[in-house]
Coordinates of C-alpha atoms and ligand atoms in Angstrom, one line a residue:
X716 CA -13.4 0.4 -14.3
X717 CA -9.9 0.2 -12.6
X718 CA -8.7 -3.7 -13.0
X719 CA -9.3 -4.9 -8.9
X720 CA -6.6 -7.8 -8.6
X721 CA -8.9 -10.9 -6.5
X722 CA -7.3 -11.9 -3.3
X723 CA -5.6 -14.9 -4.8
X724 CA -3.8 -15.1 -8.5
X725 CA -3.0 -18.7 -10.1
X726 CA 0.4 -19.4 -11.7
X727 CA -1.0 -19.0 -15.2
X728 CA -2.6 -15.6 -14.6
X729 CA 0.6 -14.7 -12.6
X730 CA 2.6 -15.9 -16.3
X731 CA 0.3 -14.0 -18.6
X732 CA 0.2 -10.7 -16.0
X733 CA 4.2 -10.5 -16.4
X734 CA 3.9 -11.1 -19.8
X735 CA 1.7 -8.0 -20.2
X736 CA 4.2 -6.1 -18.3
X737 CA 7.2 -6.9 -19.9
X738 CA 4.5 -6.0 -23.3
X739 CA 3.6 -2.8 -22.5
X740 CA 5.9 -1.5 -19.5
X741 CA 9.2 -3.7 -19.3
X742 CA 10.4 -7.0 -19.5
X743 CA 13.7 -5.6 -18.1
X744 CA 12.0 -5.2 -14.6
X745 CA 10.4 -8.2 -15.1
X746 CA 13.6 -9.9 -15.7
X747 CA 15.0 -8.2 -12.5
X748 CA 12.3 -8.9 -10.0
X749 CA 12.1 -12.6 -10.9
X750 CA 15.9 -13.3 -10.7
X751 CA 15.3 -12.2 -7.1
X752 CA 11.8 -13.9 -6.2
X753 CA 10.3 -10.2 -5.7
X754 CA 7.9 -10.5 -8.2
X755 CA 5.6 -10.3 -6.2
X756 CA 1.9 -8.8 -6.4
X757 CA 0.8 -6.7 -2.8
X758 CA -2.2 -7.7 -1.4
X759 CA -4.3 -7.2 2.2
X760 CA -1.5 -4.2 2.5
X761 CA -1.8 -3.7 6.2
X762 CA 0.6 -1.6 8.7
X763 CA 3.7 -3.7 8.4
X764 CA 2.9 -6.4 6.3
X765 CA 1.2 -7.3 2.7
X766 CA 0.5 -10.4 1.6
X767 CA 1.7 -12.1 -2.0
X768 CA -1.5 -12.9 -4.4
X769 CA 0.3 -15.9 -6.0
X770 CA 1.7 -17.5 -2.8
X771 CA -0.2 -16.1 -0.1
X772 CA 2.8 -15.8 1.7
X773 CA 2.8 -13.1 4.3
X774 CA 5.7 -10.6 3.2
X775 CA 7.6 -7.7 5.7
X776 CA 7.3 -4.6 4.6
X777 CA 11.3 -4.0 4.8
X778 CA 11.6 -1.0 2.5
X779 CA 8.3 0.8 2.5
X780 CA 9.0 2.1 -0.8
X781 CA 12.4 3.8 0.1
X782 CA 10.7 5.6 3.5
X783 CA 6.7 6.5 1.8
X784 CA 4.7 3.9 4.2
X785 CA 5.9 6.0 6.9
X786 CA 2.6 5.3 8.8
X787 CA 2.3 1.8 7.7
X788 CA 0.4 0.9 4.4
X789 CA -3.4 1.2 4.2
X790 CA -3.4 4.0 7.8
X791 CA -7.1 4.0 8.3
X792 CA -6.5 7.4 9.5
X793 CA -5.2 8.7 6.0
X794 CA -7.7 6.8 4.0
X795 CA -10.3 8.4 6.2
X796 CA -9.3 11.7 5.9
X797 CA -8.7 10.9 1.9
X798 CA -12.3 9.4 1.5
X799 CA -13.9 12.4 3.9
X800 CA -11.9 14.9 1.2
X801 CA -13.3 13.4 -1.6
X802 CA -16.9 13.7 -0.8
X803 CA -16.3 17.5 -1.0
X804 CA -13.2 18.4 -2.9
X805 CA -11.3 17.4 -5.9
X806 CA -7.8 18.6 -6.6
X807 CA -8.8 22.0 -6.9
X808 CA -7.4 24.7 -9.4
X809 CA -3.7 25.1 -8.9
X810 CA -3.9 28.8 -8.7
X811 CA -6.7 29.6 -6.5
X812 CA -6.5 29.8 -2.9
X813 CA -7.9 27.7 -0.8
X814 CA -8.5 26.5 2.9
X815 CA -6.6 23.6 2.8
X816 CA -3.5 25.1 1.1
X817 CA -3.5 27.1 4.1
X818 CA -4.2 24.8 6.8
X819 CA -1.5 22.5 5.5
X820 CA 1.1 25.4 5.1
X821 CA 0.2 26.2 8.9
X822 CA 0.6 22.9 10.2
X823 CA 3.4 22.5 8.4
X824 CA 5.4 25.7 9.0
X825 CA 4.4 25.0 12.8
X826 CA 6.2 21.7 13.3
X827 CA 9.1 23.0 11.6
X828 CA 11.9 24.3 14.2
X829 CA 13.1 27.9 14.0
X830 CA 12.2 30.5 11.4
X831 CA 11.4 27.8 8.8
X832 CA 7.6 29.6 7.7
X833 CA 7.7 29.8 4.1
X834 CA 6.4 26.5 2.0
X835 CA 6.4 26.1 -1.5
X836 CA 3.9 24.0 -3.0
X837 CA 5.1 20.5 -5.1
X838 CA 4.2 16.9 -6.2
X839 CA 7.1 14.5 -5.9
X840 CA 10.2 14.4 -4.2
X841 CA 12.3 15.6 -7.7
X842 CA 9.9 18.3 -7.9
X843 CA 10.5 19.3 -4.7
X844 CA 14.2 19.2 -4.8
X845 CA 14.0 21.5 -8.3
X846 CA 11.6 24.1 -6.5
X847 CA 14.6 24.0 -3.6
X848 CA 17.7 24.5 -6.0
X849 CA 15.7 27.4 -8.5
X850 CA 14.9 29.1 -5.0
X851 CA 18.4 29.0 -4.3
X852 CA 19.9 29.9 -7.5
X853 CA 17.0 32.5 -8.0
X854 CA 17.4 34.1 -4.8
X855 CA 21.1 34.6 -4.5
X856 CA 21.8 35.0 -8.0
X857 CA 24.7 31.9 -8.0
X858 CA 24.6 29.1 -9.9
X859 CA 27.1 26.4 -8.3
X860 CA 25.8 23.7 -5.8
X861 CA 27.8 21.3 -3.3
X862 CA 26.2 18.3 -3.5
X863 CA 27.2 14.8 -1.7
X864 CA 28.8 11.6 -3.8
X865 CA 25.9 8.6 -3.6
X866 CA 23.3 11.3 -3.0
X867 CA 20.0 11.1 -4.7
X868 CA 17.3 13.4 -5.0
X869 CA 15.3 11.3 -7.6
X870 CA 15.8 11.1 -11.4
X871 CA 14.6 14.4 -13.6
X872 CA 15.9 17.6 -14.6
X873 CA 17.6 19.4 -11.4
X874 CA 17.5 16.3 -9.3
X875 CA 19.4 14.2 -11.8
X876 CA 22.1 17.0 -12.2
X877 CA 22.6 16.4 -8.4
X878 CA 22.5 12.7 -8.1
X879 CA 25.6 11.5 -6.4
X880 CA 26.0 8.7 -8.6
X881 CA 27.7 8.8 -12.5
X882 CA 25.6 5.9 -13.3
X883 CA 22.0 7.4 -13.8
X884 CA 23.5 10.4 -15.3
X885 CA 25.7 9.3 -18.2
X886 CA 23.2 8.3 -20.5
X887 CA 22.0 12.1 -20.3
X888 CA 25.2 14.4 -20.8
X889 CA 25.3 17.2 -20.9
X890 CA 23.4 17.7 -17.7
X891 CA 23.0 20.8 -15.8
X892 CA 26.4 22.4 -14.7
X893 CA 28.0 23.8 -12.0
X894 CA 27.4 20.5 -9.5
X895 CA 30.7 20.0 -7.0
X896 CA 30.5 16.2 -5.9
X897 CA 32.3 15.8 -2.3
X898 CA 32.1 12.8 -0.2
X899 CA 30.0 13.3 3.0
X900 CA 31.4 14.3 6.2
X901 CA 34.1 15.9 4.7
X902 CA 34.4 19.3 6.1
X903 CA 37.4 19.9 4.0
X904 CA 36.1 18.9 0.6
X905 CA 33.4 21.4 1.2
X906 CA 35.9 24.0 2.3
X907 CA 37.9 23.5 -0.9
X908 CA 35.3 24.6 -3.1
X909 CA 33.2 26.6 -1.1
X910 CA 32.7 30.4 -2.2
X911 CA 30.7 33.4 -3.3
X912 CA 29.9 31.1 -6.5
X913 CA 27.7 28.7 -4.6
X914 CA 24.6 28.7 -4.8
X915 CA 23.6 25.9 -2.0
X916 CA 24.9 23.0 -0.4
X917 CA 22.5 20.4 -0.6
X918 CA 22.6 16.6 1.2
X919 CA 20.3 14.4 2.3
X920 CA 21.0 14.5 6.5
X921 CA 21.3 10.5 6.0
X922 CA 22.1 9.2 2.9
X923 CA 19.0 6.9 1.7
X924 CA 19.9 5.4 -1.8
X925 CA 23.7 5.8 -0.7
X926 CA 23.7 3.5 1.4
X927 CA 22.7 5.1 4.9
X928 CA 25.3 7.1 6.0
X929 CA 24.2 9.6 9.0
X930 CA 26.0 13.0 8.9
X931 CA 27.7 13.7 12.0
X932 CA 26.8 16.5 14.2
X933 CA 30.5 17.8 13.4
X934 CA 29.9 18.5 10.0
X935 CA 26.3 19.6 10.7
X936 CA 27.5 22.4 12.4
X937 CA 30.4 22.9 10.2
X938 CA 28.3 23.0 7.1
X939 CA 26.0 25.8 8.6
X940 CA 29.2 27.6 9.4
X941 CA 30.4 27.8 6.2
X942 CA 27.1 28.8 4.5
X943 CA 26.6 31.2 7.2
X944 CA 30.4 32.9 5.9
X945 CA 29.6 32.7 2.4
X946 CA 26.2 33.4 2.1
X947 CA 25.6 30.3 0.5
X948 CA 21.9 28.4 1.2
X949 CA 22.1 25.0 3.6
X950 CA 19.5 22.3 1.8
X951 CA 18.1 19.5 3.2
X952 CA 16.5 17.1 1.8
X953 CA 13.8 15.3 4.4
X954 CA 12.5 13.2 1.6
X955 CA 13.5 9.6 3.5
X956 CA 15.1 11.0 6.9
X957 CA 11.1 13.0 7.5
X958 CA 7.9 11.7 8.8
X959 CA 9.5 10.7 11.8
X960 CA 11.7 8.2 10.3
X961 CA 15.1 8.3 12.1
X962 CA 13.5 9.1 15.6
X963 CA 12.3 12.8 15.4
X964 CA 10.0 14.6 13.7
X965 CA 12.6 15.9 10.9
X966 CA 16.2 14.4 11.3
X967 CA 17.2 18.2 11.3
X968 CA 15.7 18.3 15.0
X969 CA 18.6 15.7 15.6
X970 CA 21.4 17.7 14.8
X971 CA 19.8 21.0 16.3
X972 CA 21.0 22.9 12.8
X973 CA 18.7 24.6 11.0
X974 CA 18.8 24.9 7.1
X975 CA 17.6 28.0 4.9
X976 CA 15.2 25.3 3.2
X977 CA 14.6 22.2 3.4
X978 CA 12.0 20.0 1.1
X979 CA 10.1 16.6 1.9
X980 CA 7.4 14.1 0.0
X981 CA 6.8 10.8 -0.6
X982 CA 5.2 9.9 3.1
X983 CA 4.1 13.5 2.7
X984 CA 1.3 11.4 0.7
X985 CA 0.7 8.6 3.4
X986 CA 1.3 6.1 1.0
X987 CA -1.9 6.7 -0.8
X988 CA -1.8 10.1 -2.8
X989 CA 1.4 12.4 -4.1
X990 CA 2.3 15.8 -2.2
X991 CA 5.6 17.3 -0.8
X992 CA 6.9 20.8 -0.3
X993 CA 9.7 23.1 0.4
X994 CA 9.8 25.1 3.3
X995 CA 12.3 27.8 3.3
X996 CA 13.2 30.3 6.0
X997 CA 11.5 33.3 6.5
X998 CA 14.8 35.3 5.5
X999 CA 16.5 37.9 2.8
X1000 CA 17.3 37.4 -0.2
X1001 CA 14.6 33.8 -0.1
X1002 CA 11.2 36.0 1.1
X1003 CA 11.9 38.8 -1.4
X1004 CA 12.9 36.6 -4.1
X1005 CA 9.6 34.3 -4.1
X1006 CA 7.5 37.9 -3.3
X1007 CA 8.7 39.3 -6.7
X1008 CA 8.5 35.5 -8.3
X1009 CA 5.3 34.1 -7.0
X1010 CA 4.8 31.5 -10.1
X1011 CA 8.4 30.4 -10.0
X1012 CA 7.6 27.2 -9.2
X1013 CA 4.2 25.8 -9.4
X1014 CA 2.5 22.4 -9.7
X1015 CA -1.0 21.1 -10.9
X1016 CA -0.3 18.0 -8.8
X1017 CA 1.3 19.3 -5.9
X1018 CA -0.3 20.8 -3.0
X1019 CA -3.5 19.3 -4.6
X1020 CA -6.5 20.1 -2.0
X1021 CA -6.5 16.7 -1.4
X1022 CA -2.8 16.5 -1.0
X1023 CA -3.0 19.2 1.4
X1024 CA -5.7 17.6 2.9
X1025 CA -3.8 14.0 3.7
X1026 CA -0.3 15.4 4.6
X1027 CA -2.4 17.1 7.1
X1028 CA -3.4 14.1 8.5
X1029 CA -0.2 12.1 8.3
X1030 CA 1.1 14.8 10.2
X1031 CA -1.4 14.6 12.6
X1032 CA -1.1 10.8 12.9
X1033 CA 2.6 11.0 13.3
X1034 CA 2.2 14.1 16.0
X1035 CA -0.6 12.2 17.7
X1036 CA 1.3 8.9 18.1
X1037 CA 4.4 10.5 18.6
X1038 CA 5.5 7.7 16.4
X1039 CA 9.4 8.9 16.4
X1040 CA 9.2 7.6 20.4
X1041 CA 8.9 3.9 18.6
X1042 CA 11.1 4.7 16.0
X1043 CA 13.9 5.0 18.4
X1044 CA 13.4 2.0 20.6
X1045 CA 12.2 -0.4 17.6
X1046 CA 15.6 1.2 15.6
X1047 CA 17.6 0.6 18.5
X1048 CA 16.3 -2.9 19.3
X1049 CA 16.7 -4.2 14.8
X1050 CA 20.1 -2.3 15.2
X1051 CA 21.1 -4.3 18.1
X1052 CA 19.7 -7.6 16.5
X1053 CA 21.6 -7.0 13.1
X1054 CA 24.8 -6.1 14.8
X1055 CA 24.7 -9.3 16.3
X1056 CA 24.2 -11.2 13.0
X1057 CA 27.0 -9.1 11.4
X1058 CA 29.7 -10.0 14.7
X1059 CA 28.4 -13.8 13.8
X1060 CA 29.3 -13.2 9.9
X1061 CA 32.2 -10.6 10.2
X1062 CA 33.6 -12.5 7.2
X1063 CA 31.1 -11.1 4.5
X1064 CA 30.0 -7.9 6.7
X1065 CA 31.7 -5.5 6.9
X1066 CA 29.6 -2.7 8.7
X1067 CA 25.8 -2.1 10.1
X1068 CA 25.1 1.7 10.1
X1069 CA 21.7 3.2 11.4
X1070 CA 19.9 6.6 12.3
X1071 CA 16.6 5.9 13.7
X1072 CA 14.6 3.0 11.3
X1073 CA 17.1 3.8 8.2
X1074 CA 18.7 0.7 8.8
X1075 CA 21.9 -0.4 6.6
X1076 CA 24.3 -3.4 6.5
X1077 CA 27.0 -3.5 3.8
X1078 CA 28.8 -6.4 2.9
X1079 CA 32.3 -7.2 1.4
X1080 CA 31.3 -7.4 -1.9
X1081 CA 28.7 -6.1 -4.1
X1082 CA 27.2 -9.3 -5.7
X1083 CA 25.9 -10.6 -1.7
X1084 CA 23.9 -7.7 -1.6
X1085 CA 21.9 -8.8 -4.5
X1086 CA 21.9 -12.9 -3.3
X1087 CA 20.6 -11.5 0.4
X1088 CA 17.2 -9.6 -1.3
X1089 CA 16.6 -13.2 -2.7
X1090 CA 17.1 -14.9 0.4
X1091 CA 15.1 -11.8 2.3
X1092 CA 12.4 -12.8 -0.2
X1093 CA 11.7 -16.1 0.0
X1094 CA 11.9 -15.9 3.5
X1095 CA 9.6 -13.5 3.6
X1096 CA 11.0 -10.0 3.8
X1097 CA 10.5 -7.6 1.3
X1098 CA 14.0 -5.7 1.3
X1099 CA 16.1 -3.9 -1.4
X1100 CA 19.7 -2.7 -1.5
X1101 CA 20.8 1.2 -2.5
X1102 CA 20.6 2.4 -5.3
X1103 CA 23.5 4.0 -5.5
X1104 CA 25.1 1.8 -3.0
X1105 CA 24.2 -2.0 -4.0
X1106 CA 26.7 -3.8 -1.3
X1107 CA 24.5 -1.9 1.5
X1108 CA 21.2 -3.8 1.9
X1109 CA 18.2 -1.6 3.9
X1110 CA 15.9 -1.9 6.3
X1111 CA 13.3 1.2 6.6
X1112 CA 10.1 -0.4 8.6
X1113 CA 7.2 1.1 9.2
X1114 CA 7.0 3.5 12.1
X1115 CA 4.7 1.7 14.3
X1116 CA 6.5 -1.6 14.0
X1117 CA 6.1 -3.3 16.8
X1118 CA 8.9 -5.2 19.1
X1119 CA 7.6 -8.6 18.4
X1120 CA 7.5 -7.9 14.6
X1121 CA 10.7 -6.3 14.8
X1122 CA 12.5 -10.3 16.5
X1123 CA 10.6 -12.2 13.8
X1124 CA 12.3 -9.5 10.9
X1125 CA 15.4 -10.9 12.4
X1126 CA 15.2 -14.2 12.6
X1127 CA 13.7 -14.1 9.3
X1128 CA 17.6 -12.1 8.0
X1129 CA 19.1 -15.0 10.0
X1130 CA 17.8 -17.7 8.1
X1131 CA 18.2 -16.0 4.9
X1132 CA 22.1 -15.1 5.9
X1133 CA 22.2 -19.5 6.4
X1134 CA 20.6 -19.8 2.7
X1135 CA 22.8 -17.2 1.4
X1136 CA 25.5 -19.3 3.0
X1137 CA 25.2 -22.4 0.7
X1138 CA 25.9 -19.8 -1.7
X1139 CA 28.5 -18.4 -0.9
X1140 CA 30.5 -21.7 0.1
X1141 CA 31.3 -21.6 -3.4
X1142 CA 31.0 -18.0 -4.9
X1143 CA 33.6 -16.4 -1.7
X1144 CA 36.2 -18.7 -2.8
X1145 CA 35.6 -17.2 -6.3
X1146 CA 35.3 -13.9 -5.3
X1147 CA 39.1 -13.5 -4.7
X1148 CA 40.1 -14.2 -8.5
X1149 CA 39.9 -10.8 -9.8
X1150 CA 38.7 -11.5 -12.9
X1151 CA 36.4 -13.7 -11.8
X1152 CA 34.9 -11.0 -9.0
X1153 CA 34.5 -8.6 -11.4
X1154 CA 32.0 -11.1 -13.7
X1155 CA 29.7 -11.5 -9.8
X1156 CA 29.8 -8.0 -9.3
X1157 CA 28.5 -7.3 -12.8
X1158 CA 24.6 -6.5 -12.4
X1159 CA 23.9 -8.0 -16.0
X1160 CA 25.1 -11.5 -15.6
X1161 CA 24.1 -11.5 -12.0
X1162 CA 20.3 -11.0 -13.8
X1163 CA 21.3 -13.5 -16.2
X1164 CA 22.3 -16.3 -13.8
X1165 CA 19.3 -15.9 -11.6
X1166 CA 17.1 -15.8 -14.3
X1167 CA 18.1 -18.7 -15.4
X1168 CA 18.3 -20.2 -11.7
X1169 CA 14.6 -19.3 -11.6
X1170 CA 14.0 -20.6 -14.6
X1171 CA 15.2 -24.1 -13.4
X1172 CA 13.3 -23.6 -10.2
X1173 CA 9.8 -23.3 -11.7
X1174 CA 10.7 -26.2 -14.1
X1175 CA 11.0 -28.6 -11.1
X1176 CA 8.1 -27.0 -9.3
X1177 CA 5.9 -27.6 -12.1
X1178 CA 7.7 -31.1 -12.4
X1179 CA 7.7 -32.0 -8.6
X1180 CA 4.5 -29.7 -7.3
X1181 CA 5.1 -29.5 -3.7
X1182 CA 1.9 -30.3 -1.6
X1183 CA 1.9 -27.0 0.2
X1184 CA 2.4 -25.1 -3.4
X1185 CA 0.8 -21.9 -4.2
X1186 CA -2.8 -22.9 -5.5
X1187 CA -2.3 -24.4 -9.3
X1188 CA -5.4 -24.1 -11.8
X1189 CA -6.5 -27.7 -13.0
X1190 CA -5.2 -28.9 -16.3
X1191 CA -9.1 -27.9 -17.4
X1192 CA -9.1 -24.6 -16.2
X1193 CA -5.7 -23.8 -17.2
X1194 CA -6.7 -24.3 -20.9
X1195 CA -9.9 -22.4 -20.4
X1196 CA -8.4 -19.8 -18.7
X1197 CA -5.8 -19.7 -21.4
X1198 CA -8.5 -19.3 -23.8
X1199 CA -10.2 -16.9 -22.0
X1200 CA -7.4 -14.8 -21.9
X1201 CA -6.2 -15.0 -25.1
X1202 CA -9.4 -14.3 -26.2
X1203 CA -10.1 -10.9 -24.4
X1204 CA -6.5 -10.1 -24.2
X1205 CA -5.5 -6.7 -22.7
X1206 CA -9.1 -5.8 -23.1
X1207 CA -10.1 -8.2 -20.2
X1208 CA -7.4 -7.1 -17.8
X1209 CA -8.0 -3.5 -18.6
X1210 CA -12.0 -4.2 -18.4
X1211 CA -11.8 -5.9 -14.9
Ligands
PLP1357 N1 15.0 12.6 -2.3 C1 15.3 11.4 -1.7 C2 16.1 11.4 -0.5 C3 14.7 10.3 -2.2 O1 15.0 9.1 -1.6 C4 13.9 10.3 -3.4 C5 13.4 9.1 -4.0 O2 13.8 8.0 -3.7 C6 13.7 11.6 -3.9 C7 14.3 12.7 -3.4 C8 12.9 11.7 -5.2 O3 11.5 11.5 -4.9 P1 10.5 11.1 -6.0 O4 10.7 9.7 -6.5 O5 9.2 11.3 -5.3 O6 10.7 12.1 -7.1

């Protein structure tokens, strides 16, 4: 039997659930999540909102896992359509044809603008982005690819090669070769090393993880003139800008420009099972290339009957609700709202940037980035900064969010901008000795010092229990449940 977390956890089984983690997954993460009060556990996960099992603290959903909850967590439509599957399929063979394969390939081939027809079958969005590049390479026989500085495609193989940021890929030299980093809208950068050698040019149409920066229609066009001259294959990646995320159904509908493949997952699932896929135009040399390749990329997770079977319905629920219509007057409205905080607090802000609900503010400095997801937290909102941008924090809400949940996100970010404030009345003054900025802007003592700030915290709360606490075992049950525990260990939890 899975373990079923109850709806409430006490302190102690809280303690002795991290201390498993750190065990047998991580104590790093551990580490990192508690310096910023975001450990913690999901519960009643419901459209835009889950609750914490420790605290029972209502939490925001600010960052549906980097743009996966799409359609809210828990959709009673997907989980219908999941639990319908299930009573007749199971994954199915990854060979064999099958009905839902092809229902999902039509669907999704039909909500894709212009000749895009072909789809490839995948799991994740790495997988995805590998089955885009080797259909690239493969078909036009080039090995070079343009891709954009901050960009990120996820962590493995081809995707890592073509991660915009030195930092994940250092530890792995020598990657795959033949990547050209440019900065994004920047026509000429592309022009520079554009040729008959490339491959693809591949970008996200707003960067995610770099910190959400839209392309502009400028260099949308401009980059599908260039490919169209050198016959070089235009890649999007629809992983976080999809589902209806930034106000249509693909952002590619935005700009109007159609690439020669473009790939999507992660909401693909609807938050509650893996599946993405390429879709490719139905064009020389990509049609003849896959025809003489068939198995040239396959998956035994991807395109899963059951995957095929709930990106069907997301689709549908997206389609049906026509949620991008929300999308752009709830992103309009939290754009509004946040540029208004950031005119208040032009001292530590230095831009807000948005397409649709990908929603980014960067500060002045990195290390703010980092105090704000604390503050974010313990008021409430579950938000993280980029990856590959940490001074931008992001907002990616559900879909559906509504108007009124949308005013009580923002005044929640104003009263954590007047915590972070106490803050920074002593760490901006810092900030401008060098020496001493380059100590905040290091991730490891910023870990360090909130650790140890947390540390402190939980001392006095366990000194000075407040009366509206999280609920605390007895001394009694605390010892038996220590017992307990120690006595069925890892077994228990596993057992549950
Ligand atoms: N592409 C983009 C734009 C992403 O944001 C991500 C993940 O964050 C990926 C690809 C990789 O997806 P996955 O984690 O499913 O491999």
């Amino acid at each position: 039997m899975a373990y079923k977390g109850s709806e409430r956890m006490s302190i102690e089984e809280r303690d002795y659930m991290q201390y498993l983690f750190g065990k047998h997954i991580s104590q790093g993460q551990v580490t990192y999540l508690r310096t910023a009060h975001m450990d913690v556990y999901e519960r009643n996960r419901k459209g835009a909102t889950f609750t914490d099992a420790v605290s029972g603290k209502r939490f925001y959903d600010c960052f549906s896992s980097a743009g996966s909850f799409n359609c809210g967590r828990g959709n009673e439509a997907v989980i219908d359509a999941l639990s319908d599957a299930l009573d007749t399929y199971d994954m199915g063979s990854h060979l064999l044809l099958s009905e839902n394969k092809v229902r999902f390939a039509v669907k999704l081939a039909s909500l894709c603008p212009g000749d895009l027809n072909k789809v490839v079958l995948c799991a994740t969005g790495s997988d995805a982005c590998a089955a885009a590049l080797k259909l690239a390479k493969g078909a036009t026989g080039r090995n070079d690819v343009i891709n954009m500085l901050r960009g990120y495609h996820g962590l493995q193989g081809f995707s890592l090669s073509a991660n915009g940021k030195d930092y994940y890929k250092e530890l792995f030299v020598p990657l795959m070769p033949g990547f050209h980093v440019v900065p994004i809208n920047d026509l000429e950068a592309v022009r520079r090393v554009a040729s008959r050698n490339i491959a693809a040019i591949l970008l996200e149409p707003t960067l995610g993880e770099g910190g959400i920066h839209p392309a502009t229609q400028e260099y949308m066009n401009g980059l599908r003139q260039i490919c169209d001259e050198h016959g070089i294959m235009l890649i999007f990646d629809e992983v976080q800008t999809g589902f209806g995320r930034t106000g249509a159904l693909w952002a590619m509908e935005q700009y109007g420009v159609i690439p020669d493949i473009m790939f999507t997952a992660k909401s693909a699932g609807g938050g509650v099972y893996v599946n993405g896929a390429v879709v490719y135009r139905e064009i020389e040399p990509l049609v003849s290339y896959v025809e003489a390749n068939p198995l040239f990329h396959t998956s035994h997770s991807g395109g899963t009957d059951l995957g095929c079977v709930v990106t069907g319905a997301v689709l549908d629920y997206i389609v049906e609700n026509k949620v991008w219509e929300n999308v752009a007057t709830a992103g309009r409205r939290f754009k509004e709202g946040l540029k208004q905080i950031a005119r208040e607090n032009s001292d530590i802000v230095k831009e807000v940037r948005s397409f649709g609900l990908m929603i980014g503010i960067e500060y002045k400095y990195e290390f703010i980035a980092a105090i704000m997801s604390d503050c974010l937290a313990k008021q409430g909102l579950w938000a993280v900064f980029s990856a590959n941008s940490p001074q931008v924090m992001r907002f990616q809400l559900t879909t559906a969010i509504s108007q009124e949940d949308v005013d009580g996100i923002l005044s929640g970010i104003r009263a954590a901008v007047k915590e972070m404030r106490i803050y920074l009345m002593l760490l901006l003054p810092l900030a401008k000795v060098p020496m001493i900025r380059k100590v905040l802007q290091n991730t490891k003592y910023q870990i360090k010092a909130g650790n140890w700030m947390r540390n402190l915290e939980e001392f006095g709360n366990r000194l000075f229990p407040r009366r509206a606490a999280p609920r605390r075992p007895r001394p009694l049950r605390a010892a038996f449940q220590r017992l307990r525990m120690r006595a069925g260990s890892t077994a228990s939890i596993v057992r549950k």
